[in-house]
Short mmCIF file of C-alpha atoms in Angstrom, two decimals:
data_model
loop_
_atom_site.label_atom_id
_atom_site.label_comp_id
_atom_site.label_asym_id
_atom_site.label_seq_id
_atom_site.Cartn_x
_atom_site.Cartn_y
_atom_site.Cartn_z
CA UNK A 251 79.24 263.44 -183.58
CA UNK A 252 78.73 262.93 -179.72
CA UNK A 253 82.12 261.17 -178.89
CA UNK A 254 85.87 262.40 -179.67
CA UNK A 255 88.63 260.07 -180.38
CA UNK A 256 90.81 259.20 -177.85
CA UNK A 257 93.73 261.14 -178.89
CA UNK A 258 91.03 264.69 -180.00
CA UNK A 259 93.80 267.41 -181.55
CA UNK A 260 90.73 269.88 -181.40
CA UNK A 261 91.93 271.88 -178.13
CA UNK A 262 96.16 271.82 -177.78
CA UNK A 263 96.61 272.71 -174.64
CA UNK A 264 94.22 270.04 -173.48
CA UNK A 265 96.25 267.64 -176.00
CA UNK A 266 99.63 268.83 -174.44
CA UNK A 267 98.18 268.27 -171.09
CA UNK A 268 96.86 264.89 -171.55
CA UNK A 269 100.31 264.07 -172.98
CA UNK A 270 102.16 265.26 -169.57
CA UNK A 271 99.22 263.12 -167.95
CA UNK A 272 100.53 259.91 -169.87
CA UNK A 273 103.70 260.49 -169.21
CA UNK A 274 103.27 261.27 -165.51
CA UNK A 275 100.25 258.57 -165.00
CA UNK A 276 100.51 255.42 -167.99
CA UNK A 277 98.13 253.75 -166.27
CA UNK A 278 95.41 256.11 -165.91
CA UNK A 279 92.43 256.81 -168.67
CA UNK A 280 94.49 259.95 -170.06
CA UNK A 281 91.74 260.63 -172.71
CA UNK A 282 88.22 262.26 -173.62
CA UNK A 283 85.87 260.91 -171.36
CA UNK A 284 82.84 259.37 -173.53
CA UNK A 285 78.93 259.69 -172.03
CA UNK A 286 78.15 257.39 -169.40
CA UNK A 287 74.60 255.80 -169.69
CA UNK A 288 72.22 254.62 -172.43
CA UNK A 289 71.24 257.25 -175.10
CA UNK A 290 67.31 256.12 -174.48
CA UNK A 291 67.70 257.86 -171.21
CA UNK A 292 65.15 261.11 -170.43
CA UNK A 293 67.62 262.60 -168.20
CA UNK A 294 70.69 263.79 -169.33
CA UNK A 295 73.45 265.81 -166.78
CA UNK A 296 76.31 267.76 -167.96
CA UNK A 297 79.03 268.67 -165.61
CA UNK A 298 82.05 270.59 -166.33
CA UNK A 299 85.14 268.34 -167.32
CA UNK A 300 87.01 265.35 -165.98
CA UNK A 301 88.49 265.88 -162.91
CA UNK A 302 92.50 265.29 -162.89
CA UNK A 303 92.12 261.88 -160.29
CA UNK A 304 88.49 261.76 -161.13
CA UNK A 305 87.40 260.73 -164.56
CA UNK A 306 90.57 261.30 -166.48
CA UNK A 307 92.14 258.52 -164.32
CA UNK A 308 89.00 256.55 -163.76
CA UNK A 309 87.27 257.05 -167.80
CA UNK A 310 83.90 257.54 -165.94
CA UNK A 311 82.72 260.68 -165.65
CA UNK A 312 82.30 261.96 -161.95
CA UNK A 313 84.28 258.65 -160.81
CA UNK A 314 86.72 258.97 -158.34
CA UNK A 315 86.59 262.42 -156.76
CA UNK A 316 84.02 263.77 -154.41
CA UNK A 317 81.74 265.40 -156.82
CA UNK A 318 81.09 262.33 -157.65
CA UNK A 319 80.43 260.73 -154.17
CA UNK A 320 77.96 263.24 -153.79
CA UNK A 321 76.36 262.89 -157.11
CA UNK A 322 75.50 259.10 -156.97
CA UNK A 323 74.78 258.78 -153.89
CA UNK A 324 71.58 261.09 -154.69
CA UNK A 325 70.78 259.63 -157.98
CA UNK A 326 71.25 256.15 -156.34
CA UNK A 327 68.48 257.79 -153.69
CA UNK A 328 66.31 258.82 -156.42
CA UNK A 329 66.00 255.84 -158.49
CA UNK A 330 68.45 257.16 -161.10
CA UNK A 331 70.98 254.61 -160.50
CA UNK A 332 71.31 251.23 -158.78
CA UNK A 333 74.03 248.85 -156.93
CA UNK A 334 76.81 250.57 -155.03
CA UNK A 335 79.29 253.78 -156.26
CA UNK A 336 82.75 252.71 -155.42
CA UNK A 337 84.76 255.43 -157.13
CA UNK A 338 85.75 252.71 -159.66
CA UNK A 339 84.20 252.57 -163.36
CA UNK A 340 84.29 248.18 -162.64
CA UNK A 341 81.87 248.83 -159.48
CA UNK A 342 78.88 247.62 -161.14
CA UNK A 343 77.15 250.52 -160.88
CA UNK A 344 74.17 251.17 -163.63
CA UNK A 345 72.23 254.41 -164.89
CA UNK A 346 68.38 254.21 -164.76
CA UNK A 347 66.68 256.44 -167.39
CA UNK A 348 69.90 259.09 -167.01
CA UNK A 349 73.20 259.78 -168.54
CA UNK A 350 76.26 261.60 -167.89
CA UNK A 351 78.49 264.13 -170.08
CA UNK A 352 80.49 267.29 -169.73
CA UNK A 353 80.71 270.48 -171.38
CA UNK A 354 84.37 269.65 -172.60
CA UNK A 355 85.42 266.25 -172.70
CA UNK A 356 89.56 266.54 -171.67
CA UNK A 357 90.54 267.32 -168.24
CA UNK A 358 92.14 271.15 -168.24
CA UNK A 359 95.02 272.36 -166.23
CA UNK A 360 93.64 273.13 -163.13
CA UNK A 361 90.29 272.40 -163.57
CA UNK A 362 89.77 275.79 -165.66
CA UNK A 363 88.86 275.21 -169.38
CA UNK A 364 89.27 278.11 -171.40
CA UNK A 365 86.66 280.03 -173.57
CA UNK A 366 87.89 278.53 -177.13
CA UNK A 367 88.15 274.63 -175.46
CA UNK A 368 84.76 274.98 -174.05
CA UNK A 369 83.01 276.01 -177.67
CA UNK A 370 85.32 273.54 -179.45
CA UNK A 371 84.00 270.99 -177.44
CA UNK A 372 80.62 271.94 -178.30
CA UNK A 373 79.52 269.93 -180.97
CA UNK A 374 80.23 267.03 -179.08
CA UNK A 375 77.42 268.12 -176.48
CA UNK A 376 75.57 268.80 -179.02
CA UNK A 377 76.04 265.10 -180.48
CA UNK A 378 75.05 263.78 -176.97
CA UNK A 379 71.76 265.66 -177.08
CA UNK A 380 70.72 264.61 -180.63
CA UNK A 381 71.40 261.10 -180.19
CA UNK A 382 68.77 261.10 -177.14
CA UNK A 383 65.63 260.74 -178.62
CA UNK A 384 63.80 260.43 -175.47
CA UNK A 385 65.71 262.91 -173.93
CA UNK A 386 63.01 264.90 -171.72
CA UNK A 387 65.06 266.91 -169.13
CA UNK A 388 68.77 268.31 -168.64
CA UNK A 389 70.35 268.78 -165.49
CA UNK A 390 73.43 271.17 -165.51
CA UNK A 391 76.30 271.35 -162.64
CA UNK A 392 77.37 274.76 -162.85
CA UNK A 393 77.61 278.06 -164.91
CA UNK A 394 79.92 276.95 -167.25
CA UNK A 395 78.23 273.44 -168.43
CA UNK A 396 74.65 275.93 -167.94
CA UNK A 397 76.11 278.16 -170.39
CA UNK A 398 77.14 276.00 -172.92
CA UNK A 399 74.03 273.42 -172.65
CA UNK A 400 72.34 276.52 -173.54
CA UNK A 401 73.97 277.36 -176.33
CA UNK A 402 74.18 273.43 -177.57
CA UNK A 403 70.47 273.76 -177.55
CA UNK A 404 70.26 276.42 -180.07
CA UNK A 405 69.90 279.15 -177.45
CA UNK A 406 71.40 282.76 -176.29
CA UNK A 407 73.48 282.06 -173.07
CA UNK A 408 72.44 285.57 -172.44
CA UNK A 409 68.73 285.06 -172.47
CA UNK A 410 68.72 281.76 -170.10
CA UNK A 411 71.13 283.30 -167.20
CA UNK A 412 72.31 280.89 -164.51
CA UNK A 413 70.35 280.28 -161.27
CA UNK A 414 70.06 277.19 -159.30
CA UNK A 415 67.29 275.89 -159.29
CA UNK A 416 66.23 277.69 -161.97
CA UNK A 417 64.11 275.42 -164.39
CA UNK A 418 63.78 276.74 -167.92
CA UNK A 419 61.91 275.01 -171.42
CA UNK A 420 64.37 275.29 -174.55
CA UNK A 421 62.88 273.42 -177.52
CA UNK A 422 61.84 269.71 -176.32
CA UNK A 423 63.69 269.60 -173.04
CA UNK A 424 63.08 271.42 -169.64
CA UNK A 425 66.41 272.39 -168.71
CA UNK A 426 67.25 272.54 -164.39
CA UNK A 427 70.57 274.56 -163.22
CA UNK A 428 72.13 273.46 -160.08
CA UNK A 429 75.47 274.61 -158.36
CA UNK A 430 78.02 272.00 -159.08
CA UNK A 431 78.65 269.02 -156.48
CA UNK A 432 82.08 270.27 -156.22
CA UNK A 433 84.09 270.09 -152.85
CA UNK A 434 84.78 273.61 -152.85
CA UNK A 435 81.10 274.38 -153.09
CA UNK A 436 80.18 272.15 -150.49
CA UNK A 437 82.97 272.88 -148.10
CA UNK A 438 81.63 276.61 -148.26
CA UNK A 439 77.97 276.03 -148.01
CA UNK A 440 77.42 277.35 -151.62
CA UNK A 441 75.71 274.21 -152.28
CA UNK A 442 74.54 272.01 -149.53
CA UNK A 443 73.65 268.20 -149.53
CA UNK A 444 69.55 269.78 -148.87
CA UNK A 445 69.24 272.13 -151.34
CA UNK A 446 71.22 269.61 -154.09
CA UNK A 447 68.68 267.14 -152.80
CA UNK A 448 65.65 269.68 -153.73
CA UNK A 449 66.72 270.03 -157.06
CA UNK A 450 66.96 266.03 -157.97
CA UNK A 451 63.44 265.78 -155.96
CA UNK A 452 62.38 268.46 -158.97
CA UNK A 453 64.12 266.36 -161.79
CA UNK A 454 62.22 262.81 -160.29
CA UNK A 455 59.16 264.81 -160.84
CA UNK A 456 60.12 265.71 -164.36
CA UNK A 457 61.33 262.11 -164.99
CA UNK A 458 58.71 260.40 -163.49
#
């Protein structure tokens, strides 16, 4: 089980909210936000959710807000992606040897999943993982998706604490922790463009 249906009743407040999204937005995605990239990839990143303009309008995960401008702009650098990121899911733009996922697959109310959406969502992660069978390494954007990675690959969160940069082996995969490519993290030097840079320089390595 790696992909929800398109109208998941698992989480409802993230059901009620995608509703008010339809209603507000027909024209937008409005809907879990499936993996982006071929499951024979050996790199696998899991962000948080869909942003509300991002990927919940867009479909694609990271498409269509900054985080994402950031993000394939340095896997495009890296050789983890080719052609040209235009915010748009129609760009043309193709995975090498990577794909995308969150920890919870509907965008929350102001960007804040709660504790109960985040394991419900779970299995789904968990889904993603299994159906990799090359899967190698696992990049994670933030505490939350770090925490929950964790605990999709049958470990303690408590035992594998969040650091960036921190690179950790659970079972077959080495699993990397970066801040996430947000705006706000960015726009207060809690992650900068270098030091997101030095951790995909660490995952080519891993991937080579």
């Amino acid at each position: 089980m790696s992909e929800p249906s398109g109208d998941c009743p698992l989480c409802p407040r993230l059901a009620a909210f995608r509703s008010e999204c339809r209603s507000r937005e027909p024209g937008w995605h409005n809907a879990p936000v499936p993996a982006f990239g071929s499951a024979d990839a050996r790199l696998l990143i899991v962000g948080l959710a869909p942003g509300l303009r991002g990927a919940n309008a867009t479909g694609r995960p990271f498409t269509g807000d900054y985080a994402g401008d950031l993000l394939y702009r340095t896997l495009i650098d890296f050789g983890f992606a080719t052609g040209e990121y235009r915010a748009r899911p129609d760009d043309g733009l193709r995975l090498q040897d990577c794909r995308i996922t969150n920890a919870v697959r509907c965008v929350p109310p102001k960007n804040k999943p709660e504790p109960a959406e985040i394991t419900q969502c779970r299995p789904f992660l968990e889904g993603v993982i299994a159906g990799m069978p090359r899967l190698s390494s696992i990049l994670v954007l933030g505490q939350i998706a770090h925490q929950s990675t964790v605990r999709a690959l049958g470990e303690k969160a408590s035992r594998v604490p969040f650091r960036h940069g921190g690179e950790v082996p659970i079972g077959r995969v080495i699993l990397v922790s970066s801040y996430h490519c947000s705006r706000y993290n960015t726009n207060t030097g809690v992650l900068t463009e270098a030091m997101f840079r030095d951790v995909f320089a660490r995952i080519r390595a891993l991937v080579a």
